[in-house]
Short mmCIF file of C-alpha atoms and ligand atoms in Angstrom, two decimals:
data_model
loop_
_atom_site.label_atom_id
_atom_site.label_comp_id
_atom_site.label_asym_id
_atom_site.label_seq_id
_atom_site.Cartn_x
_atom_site.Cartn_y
_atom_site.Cartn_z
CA UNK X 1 0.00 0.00 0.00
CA UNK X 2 1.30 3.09 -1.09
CA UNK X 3 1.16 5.35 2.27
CA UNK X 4 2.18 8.96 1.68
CA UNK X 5 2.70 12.18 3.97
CA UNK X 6 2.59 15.57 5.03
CA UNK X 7 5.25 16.89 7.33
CA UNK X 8 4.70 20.68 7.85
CA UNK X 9 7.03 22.74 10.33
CA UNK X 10 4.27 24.87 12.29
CA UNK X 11 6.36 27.62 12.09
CA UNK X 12 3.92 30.21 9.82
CA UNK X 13 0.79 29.42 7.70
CA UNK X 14 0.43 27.06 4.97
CA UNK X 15 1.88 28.38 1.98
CA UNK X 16 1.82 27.88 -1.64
CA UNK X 17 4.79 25.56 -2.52
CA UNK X 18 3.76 23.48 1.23
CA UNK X 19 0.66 22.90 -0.04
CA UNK X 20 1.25 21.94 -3.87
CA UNK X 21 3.35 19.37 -1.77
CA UNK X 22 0.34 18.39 -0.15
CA UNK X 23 -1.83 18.40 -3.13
CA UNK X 24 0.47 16.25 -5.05
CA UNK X 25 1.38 13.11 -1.74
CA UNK X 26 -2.69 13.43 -1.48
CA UNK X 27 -3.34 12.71 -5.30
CA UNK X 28 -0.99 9.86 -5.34
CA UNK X 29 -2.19 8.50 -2.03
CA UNK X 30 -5.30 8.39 -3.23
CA UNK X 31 -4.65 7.25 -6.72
CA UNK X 32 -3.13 4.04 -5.54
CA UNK X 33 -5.99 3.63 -2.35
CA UNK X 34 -3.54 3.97 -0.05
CA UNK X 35 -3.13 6.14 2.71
CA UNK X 36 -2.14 9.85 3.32
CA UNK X 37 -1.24 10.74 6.72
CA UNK X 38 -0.26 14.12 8.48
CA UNK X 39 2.52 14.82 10.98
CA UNK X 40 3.51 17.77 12.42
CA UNK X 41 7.23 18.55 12.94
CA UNK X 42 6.85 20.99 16.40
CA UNK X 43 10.13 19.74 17.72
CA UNK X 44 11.01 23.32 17.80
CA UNK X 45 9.57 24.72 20.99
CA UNK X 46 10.66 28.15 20.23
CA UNK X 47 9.62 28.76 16.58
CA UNK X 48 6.28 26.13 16.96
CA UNK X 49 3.07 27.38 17.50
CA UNK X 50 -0.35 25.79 18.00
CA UNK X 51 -2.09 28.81 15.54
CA UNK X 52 0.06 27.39 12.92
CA UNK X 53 -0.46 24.23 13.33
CA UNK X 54 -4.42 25.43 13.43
CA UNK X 55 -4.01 27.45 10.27
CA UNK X 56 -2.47 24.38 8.49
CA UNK X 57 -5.50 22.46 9.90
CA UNK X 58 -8.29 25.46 8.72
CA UNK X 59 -6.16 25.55 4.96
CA UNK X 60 -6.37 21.44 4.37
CA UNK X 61 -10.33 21.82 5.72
CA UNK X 62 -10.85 24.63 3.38
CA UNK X 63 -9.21 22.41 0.38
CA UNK X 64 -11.26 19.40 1.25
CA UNK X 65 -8.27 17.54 1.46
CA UNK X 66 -8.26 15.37 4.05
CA UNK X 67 -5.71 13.17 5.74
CA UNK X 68 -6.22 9.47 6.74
CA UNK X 69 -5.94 8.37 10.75
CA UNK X 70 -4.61 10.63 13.49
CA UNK X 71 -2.26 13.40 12.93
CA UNK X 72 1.04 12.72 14.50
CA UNK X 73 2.99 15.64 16.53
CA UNK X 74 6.16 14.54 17.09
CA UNK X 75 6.05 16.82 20.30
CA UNK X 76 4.51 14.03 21.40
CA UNK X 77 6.72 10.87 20.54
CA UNK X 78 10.33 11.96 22.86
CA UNK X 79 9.73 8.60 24.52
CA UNK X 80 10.27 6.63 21.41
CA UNK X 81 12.89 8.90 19.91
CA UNK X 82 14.86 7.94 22.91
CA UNK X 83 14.42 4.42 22.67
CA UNK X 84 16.10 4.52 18.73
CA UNK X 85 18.83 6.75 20.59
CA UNK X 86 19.46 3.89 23.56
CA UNK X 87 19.53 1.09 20.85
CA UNK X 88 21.61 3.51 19.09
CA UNK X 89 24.44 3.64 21.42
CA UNK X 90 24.02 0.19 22.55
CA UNK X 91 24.62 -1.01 19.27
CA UNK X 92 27.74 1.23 19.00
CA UNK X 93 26.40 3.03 16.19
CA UNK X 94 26.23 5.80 18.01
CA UNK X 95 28.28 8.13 20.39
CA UNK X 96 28.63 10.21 22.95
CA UNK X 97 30.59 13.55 22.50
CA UNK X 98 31.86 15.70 24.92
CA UNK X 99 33.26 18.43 22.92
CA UNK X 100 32.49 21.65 24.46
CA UNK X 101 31.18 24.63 22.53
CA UNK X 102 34.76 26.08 22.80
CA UNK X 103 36.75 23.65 21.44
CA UNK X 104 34.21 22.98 18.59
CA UNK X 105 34.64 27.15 17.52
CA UNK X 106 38.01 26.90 17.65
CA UNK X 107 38.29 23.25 15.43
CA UNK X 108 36.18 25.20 13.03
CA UNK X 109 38.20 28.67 13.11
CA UNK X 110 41.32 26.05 12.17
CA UNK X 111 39.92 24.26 9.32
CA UNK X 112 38.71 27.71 7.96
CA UNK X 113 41.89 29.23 8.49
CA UNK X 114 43.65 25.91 6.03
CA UNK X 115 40.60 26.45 4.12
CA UNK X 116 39.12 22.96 5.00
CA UNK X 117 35.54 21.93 4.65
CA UNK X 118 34.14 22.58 8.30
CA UNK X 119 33.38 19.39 9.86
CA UNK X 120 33.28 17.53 13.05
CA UNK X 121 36.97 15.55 13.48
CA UNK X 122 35.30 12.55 14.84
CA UNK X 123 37.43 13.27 18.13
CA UNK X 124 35.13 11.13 20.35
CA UNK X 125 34.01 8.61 17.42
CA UNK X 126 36.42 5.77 19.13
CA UNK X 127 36.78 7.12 22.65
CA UNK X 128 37.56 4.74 25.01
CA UNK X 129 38.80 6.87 27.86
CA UNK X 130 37.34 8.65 31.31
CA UNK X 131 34.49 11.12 30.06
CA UNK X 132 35.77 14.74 31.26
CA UNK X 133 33.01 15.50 33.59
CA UNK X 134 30.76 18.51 34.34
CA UNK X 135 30.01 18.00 30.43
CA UNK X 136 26.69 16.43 29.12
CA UNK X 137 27.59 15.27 25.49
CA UNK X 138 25.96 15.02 22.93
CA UNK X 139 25.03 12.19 20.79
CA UNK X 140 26.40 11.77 17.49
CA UNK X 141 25.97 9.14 14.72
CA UNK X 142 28.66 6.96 13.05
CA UNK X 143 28.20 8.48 9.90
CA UNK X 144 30.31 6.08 6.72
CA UNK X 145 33.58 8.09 6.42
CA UNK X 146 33.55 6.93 3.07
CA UNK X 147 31.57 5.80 -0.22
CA UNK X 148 28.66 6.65 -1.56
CA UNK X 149 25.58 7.37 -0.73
CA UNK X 150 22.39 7.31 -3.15
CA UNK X 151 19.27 8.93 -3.53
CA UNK X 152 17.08 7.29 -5.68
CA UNK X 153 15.06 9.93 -7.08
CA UNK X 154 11.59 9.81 -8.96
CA UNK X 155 11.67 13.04 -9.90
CA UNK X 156 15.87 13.73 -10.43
CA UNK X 157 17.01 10.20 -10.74
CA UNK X 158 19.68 8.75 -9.67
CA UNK X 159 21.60 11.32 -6.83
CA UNK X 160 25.28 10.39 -5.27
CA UNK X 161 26.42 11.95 -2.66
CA UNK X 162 30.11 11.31 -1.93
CA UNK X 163 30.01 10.59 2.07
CA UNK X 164 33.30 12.22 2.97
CA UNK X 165 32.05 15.71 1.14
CA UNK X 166 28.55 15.90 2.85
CA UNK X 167 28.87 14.06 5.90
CA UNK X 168 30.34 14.24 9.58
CA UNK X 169 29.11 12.55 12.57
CA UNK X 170 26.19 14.71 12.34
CA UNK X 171 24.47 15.17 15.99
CA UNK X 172 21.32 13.24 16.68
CA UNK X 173 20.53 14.21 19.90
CA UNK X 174 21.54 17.43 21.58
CA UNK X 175 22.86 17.82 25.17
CA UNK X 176 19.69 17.87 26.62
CA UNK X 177 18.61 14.75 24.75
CA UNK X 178 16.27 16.41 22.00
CA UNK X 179 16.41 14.66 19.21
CA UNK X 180 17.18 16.72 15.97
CA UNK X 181 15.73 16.97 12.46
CA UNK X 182 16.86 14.63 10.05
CA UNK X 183 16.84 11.83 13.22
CA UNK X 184 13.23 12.18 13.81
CA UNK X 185 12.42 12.64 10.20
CA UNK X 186 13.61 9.08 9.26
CA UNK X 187 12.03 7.57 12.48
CA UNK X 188 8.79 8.87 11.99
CA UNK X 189 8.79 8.02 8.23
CA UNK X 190 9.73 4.12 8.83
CA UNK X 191 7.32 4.08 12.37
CA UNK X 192 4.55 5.53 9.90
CA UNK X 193 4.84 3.31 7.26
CA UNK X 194 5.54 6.05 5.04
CA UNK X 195 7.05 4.60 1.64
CA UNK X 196 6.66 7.44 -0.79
CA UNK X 197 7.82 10.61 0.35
CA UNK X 198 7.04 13.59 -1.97
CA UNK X 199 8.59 16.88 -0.54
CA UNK X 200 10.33 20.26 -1.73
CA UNK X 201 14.00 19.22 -2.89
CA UNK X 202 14.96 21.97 -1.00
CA UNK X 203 15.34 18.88 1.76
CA UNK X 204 17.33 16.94 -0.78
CA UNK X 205 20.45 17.75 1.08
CA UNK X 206 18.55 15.74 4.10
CA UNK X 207 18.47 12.46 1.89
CA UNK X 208 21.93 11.45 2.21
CA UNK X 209 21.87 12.12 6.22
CA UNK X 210 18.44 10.52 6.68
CA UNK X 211 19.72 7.52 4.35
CA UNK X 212 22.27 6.78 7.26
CA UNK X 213 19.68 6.45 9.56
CA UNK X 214 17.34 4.64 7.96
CA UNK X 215 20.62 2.15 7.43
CA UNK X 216 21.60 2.41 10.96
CA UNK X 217 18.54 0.76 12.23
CA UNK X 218 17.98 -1.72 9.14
CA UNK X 219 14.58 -0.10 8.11
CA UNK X 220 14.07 -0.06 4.93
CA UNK X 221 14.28 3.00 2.77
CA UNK X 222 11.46 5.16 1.38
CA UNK X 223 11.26 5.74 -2.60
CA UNK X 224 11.41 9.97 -2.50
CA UNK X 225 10.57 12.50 -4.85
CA UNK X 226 11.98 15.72 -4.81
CA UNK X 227 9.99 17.97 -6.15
CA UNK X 228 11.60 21.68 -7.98
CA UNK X 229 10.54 24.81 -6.12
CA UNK X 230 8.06 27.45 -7.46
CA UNK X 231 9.75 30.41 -9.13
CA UNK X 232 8.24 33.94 -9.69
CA UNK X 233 8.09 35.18 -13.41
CA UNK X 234 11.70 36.63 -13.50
CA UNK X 235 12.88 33.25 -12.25
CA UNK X 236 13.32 34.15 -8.38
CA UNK X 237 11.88 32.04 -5.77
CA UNK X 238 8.73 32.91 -4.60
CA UNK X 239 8.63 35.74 -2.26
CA UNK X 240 5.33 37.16 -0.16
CA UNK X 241 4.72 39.50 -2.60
CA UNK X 242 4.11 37.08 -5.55
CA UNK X 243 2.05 34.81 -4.06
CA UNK X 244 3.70 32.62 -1.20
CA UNK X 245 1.51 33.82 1.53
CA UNK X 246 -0.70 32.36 3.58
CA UNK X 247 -3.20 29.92 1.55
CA UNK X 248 -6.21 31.27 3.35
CA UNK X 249 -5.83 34.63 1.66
CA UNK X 250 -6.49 33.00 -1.59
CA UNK X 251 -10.27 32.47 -0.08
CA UNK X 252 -9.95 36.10 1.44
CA UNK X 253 -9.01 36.79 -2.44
CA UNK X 254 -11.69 34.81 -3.75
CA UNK X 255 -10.33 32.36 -5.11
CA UNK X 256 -12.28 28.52 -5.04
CA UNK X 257 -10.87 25.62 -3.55
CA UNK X 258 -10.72 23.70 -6.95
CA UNK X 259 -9.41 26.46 -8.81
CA UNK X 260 -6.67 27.11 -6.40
CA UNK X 261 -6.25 23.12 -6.54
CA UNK X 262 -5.96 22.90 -10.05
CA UNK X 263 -3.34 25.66 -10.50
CA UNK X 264 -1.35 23.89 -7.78
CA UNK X 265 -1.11 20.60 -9.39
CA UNK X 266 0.17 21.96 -13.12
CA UNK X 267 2.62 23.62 -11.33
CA UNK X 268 5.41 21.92 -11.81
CA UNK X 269 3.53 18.56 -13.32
CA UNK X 270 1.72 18.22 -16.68
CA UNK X 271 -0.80 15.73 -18.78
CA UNK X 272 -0.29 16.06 -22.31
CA UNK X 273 -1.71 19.71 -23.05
CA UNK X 274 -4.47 19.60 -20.27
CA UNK X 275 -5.01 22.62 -18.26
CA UNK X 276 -8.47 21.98 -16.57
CA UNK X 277 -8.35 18.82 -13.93
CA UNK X 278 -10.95 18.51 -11.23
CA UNK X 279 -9.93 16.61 -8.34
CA UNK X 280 -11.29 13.01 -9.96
CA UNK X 281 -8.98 13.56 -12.63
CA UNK X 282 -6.72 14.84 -10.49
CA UNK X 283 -6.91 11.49 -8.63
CA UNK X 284 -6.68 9.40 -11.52
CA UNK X 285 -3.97 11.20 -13.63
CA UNK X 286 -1.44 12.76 -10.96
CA UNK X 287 2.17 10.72 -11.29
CA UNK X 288 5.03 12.27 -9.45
CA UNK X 289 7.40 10.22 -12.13
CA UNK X 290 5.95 13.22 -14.40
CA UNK X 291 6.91 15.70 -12.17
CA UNK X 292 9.09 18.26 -14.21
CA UNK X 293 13.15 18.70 -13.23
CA UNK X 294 13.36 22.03 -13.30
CA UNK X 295 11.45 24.95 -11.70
CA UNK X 296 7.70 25.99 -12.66
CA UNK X 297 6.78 29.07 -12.92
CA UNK X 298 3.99 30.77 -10.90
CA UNK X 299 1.63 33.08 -13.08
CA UNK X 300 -1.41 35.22 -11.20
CA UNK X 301 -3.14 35.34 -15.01
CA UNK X 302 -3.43 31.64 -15.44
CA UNK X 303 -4.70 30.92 -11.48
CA UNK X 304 -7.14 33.67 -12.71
CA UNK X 305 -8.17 32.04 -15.79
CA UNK X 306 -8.89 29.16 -13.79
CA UNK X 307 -10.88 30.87 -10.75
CA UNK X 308 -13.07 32.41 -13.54
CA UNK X 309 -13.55 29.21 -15.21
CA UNK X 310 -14.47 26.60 -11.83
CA UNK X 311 -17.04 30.30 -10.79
CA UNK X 312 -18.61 30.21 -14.36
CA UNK X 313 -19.31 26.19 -13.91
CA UNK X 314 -20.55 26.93 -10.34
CA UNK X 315 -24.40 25.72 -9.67
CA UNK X 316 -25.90 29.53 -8.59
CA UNK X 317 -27.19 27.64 -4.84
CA UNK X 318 -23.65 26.65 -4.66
CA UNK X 319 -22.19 30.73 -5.60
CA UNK X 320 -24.79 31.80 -3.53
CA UNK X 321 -23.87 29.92 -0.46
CA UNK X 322 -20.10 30.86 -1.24
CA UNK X 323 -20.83 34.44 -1.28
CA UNK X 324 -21.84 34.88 2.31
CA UNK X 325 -18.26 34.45 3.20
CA UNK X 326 -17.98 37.52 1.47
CA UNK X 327 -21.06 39.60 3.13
CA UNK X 328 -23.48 39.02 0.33
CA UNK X 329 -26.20 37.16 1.48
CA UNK X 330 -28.24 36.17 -1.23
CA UNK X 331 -29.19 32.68 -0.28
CA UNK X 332 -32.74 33.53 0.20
CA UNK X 333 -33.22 35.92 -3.13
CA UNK X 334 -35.77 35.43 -4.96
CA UNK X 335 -34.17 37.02 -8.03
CA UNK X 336 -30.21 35.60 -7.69
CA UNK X 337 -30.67 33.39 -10.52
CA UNK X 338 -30.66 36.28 -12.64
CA UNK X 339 -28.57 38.26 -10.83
CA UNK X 340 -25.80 35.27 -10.59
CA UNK X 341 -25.98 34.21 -14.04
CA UNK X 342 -25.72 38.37 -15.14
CA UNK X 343 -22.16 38.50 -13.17
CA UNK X 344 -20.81 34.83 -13.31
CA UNK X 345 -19.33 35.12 -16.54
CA UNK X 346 -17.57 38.24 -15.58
CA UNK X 347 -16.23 38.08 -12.23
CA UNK X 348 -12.25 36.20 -11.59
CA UNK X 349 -12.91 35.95 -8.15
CA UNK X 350 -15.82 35.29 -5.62
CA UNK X 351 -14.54 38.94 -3.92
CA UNK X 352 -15.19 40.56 -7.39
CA UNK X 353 -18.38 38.85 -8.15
CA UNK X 354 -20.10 40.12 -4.08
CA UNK X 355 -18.82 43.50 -5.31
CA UNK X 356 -20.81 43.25 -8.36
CA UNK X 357 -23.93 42.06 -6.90
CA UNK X 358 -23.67 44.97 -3.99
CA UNK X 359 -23.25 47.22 -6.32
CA UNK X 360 -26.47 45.83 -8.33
CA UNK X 361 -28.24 45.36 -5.44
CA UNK X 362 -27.81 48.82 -4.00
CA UNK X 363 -29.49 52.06 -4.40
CA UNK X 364 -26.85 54.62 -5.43
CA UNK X 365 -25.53 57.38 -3.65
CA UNK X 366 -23.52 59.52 -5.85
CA UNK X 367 -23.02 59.74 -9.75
CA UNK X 368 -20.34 59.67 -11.69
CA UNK X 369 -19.32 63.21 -12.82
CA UNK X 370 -18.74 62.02 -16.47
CA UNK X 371 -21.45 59.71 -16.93
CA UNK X 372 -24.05 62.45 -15.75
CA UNK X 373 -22.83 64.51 -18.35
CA UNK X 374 -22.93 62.13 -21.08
CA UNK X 375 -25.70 60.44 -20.83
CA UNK X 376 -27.66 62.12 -18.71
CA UNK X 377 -29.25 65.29 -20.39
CA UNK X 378 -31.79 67.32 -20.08
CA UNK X 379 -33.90 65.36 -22.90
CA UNK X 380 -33.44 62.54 -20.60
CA UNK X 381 -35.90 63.46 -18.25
CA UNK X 382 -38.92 62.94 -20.28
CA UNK X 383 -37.59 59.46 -21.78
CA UNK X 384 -37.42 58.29 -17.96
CA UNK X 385 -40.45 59.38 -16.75
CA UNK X 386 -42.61 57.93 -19.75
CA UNK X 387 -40.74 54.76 -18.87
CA UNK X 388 -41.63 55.09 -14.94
CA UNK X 389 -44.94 55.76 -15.92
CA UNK X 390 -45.47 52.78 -17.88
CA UNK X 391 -43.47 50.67 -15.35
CA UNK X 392 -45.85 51.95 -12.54
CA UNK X 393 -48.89 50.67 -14.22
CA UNK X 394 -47.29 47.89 -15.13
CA UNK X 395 -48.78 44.56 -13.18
CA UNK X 396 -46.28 41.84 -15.27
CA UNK X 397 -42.73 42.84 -15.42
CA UNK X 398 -40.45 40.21 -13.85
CA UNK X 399 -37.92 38.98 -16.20
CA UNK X 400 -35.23 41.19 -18.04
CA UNK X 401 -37.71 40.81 -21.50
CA UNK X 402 -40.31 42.14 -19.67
CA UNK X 403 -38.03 45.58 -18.79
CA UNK X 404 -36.73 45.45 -22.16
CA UNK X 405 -40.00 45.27 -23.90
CA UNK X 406 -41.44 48.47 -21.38
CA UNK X 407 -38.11 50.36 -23.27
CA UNK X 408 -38.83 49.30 -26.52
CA UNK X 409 -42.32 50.57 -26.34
CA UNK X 410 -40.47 53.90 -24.92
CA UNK X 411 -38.20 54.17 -27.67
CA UNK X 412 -40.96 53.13 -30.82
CA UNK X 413 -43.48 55.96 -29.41
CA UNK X 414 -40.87 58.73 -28.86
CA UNK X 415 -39.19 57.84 -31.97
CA UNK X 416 -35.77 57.96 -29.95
CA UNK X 417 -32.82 55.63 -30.85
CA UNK X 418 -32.31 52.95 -27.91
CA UNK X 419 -29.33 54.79 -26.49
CA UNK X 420 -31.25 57.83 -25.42
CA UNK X 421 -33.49 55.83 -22.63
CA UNK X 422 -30.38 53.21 -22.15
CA UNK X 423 -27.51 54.92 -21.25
CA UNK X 424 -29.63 57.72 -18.65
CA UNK X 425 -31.65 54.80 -16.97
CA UNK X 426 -28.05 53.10 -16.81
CA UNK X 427 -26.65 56.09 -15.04
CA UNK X 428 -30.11 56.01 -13.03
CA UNK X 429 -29.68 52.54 -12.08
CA UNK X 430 -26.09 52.35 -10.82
CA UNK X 431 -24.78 55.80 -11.10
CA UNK X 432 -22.30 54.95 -13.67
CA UNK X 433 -21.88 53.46 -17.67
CA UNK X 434 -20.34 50.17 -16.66
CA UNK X 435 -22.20 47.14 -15.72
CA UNK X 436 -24.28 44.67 -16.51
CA UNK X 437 -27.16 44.78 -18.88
CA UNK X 438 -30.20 46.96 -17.46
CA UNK X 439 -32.44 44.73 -17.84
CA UNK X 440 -30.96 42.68 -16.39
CA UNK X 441 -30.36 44.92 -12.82
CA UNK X 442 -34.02 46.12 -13.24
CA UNK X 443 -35.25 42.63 -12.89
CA UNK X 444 -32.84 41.92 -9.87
CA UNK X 445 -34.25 45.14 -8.19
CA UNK X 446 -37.66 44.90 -9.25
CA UNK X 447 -40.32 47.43 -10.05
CA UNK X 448 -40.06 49.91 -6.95
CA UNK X 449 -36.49 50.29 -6.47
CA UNK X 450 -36.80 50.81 -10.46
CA UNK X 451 -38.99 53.66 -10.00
CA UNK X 452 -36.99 54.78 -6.96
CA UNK X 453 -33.88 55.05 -8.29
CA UNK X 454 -35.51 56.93 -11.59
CA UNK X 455 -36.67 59.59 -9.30
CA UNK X 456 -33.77 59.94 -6.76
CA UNK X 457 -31.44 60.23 -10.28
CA UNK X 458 -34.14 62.84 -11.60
CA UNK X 459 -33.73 64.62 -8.30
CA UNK X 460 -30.11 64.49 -7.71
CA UNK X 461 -29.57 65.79 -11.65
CA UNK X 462 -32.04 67.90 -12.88
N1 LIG D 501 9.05 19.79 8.20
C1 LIG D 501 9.68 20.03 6.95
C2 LIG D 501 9.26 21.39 6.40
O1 LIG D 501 8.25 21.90 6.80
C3 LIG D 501 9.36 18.99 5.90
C4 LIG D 501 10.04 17.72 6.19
C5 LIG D 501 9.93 16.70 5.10
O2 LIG D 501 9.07 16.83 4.22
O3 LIG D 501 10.71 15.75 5.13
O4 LIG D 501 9.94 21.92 5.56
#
């Protein structure tokens, strides 16, 4: 059973690249029916924090994506690190080092000084002698001095690492017996059962040190994939500004879950020429051995495209329920079919499309300057009031033919070209030329807030 993970550092919110990570150990979890499980790396007291690990937790409900079993915190599992650091020593594969903070500066000012690679000398690798006391060591692996060491890579093939170049006797557990990173890494991916782990390959200098873990206690190693980063569009990596903030702002933004999912998983993986994949597909296509070597590029225009595309395909009940995250509550409307299929085609984002709706939906307040001027003249005046009059006795106009019939008959008996009760009413309507059709808003707001808004424009600008 393929058994996949998540391994997020609460250390800030979800971002971008974490969760394209996410997206793309959840699609092959699922693809293969196995499992996807979470576990969150809060080793770090000082830079862990329980709203991060809550915003990670808000982002993956948001997403739908949902992880199999109980989340792990390795907070919570010293007791079993230990026990791998006991068997550790027992078996001699492991040491204790007493090197003291001094001596360790001033072995490193040396080698830097003879312009050596800066590296633990392995001083208490073979100690047999009296510990110096008052010291608590640390405890250091018996890294191979020599050889290779190989990443097998799905994504960048075949990896050696030369052992004396990368490694020392890195430290496993610190002086006060916390375990440290790439320790608990490889003993929570064996314990787990994780065998496919899909991460950023900016932990692909981690391999080679978990590998001599993993081969220190005989378990057996994972297959990994490491997957390129997420540039900007001049080739940097991704800073704040274009995009690598928190996920949740992309629903602050407006963006939908399956858009936001969709632009995560071309990023950096492809089908053929497909663009639009929802999470079935997703499911069924996703193969990290098509995961691209180098870099993918992170463009606003395209997660844009997309948005607009999954809000177009949107049932209305569903838009309508999604806009009262963004103060438009519409749920209960009787007109928001209309109104929703009059915007849905034009809005990117569900923040865009509430604003579009409010500003449908209520009365204006000012004009615009220019528009008054334009299309608002003093030959308006009668246009609109032969059209309020024939709206007030009106007893059957509900759909936008209705209102555009009630103009037609405007424009045939004044013998006026369409423009001259169109663009006024427009300006009447929403205090401004842009929009969408008038019709359109008329049936939205219905008869009286038609004639109300005819008057308060005659009012304001006569
Ligand atoms: N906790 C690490 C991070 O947030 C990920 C560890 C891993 O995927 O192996 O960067």
């Amino acid at each position: 059973m393929v058994v996949t993970r998540f391994a997020p550092s609460p250390t800030g919110y979800l971002h971008i690249g974490g969760l394209r990570t996410a997206l793309f150990s959840y699609l092959w979890a699922k693809q293969n029916n196995g499992r996807f499980v979470l576990r969150i790396e809060d080793t770090d007291k000082k830079r862990n924090s329980q709203e991060a690990t809550d915003a990670i937790l808000k982002a993956f409900q948001w997403l739908g994506l949902k992880h199999d079993g109980e989340i792990t915190y390795q907070s919570q599992r010293d007791e079993i690190y230990a026990k791998y650091i006991k068997q550790l020593l027992e078996q001699d594969k492991a040491y204790k080092c007493y090197m003291t903070k001094e001596e360790l500066t001033e072995l490193r000012e040396t080698q830097m000084a003879n312009k050596e690679r800066t590296m633990y000398n392995g001083k208490y690798r073979d100690f047999d002698g009296v510990a110096p006391e008052g010291i608590e060591p640390v405890i250091r692996i018996k890294a191979p001095l020599s050889g290779e060491i190989l990443v097998r890579d799905g994504v960048k093939g075949d990896v050696s690492f030369q052992a004396q170049d990368i490694l020392d006797d890195f430290v496993i557990a610190r002086s006060d017996g916390a375990p440290t990173y790439n320790f608990v890494v490889a003993i929570d991916d064996y314990l787990m059962g994780i065998n496919e782990v899909i991460r950023g390959d900016d932990h692909l200098s981690n391999t080679p040190k978990q590998i001599v873990i993993y081969e220190a206690l005989g378990f057996e190693i994972p297959k990994f994939y490491h997957v390129p980063m997420i540039h900007n569009s001049k080739g940097k990596k991704l800073s704040k500004r274009d995009g690598a903030t928190d996920v949740m702002a992309y629903k602050e933004m407006g963006y939908k879950p399956e858009a936001l999912l969709n632009f995560l998983v071309r990023l950096g993986w492809s089908h053929g020429d497909q663009e639009i994949f929802n999470m079935a597909e997703m499911q069924e296509l996703f193969n990290p051995k098509d995961i691209n070597k180098s870099a993918s590029i992170y463009n606003t225009e395209k997660l844009d495209w997309l948005n607009a595309h999954y809000i177009k395909n949107s049932s209305n009940n569903e838009l309508a329920e999604l806009l009262t995250d963004y103060d438009l509550v519409l749920t209960s409307h009787d007109k928001k079919e209309i109104l929703l299929d009059a915007i849905k085609d034009r809005a990117k984002n569900l923040q865009e499309m509430a604003d579009m709706a409010k500003e449908i939906l209520s009365t204006p307040t000012s004009y615009d300057k220019k528009a008054v001027k334009k299309a608002f003249k003093d030959e308006s005046i009668p246009i609109l009031n032969t059209f309020g009059a024939k709206l007030s006795n009106s007893e059957s106009c509900h759909l936008p033919t209705d209102y555009h019939s009630l103009m037609q008959e405007v424009v045939d008996e004044m013998k006026i070209g369409f423009g001259k009760i169109g663009m006024p009413l427009r300006v009447a309507l929403l205090g401004k030329m842009t929009g969408p059709g008038i019709d359109v808003v008329m049936a939205v707001i219905g008869k009286d807030e038609t004639m109300q808004r005819i008057a308060n424009a005659i009012a304001a600008n006569s």
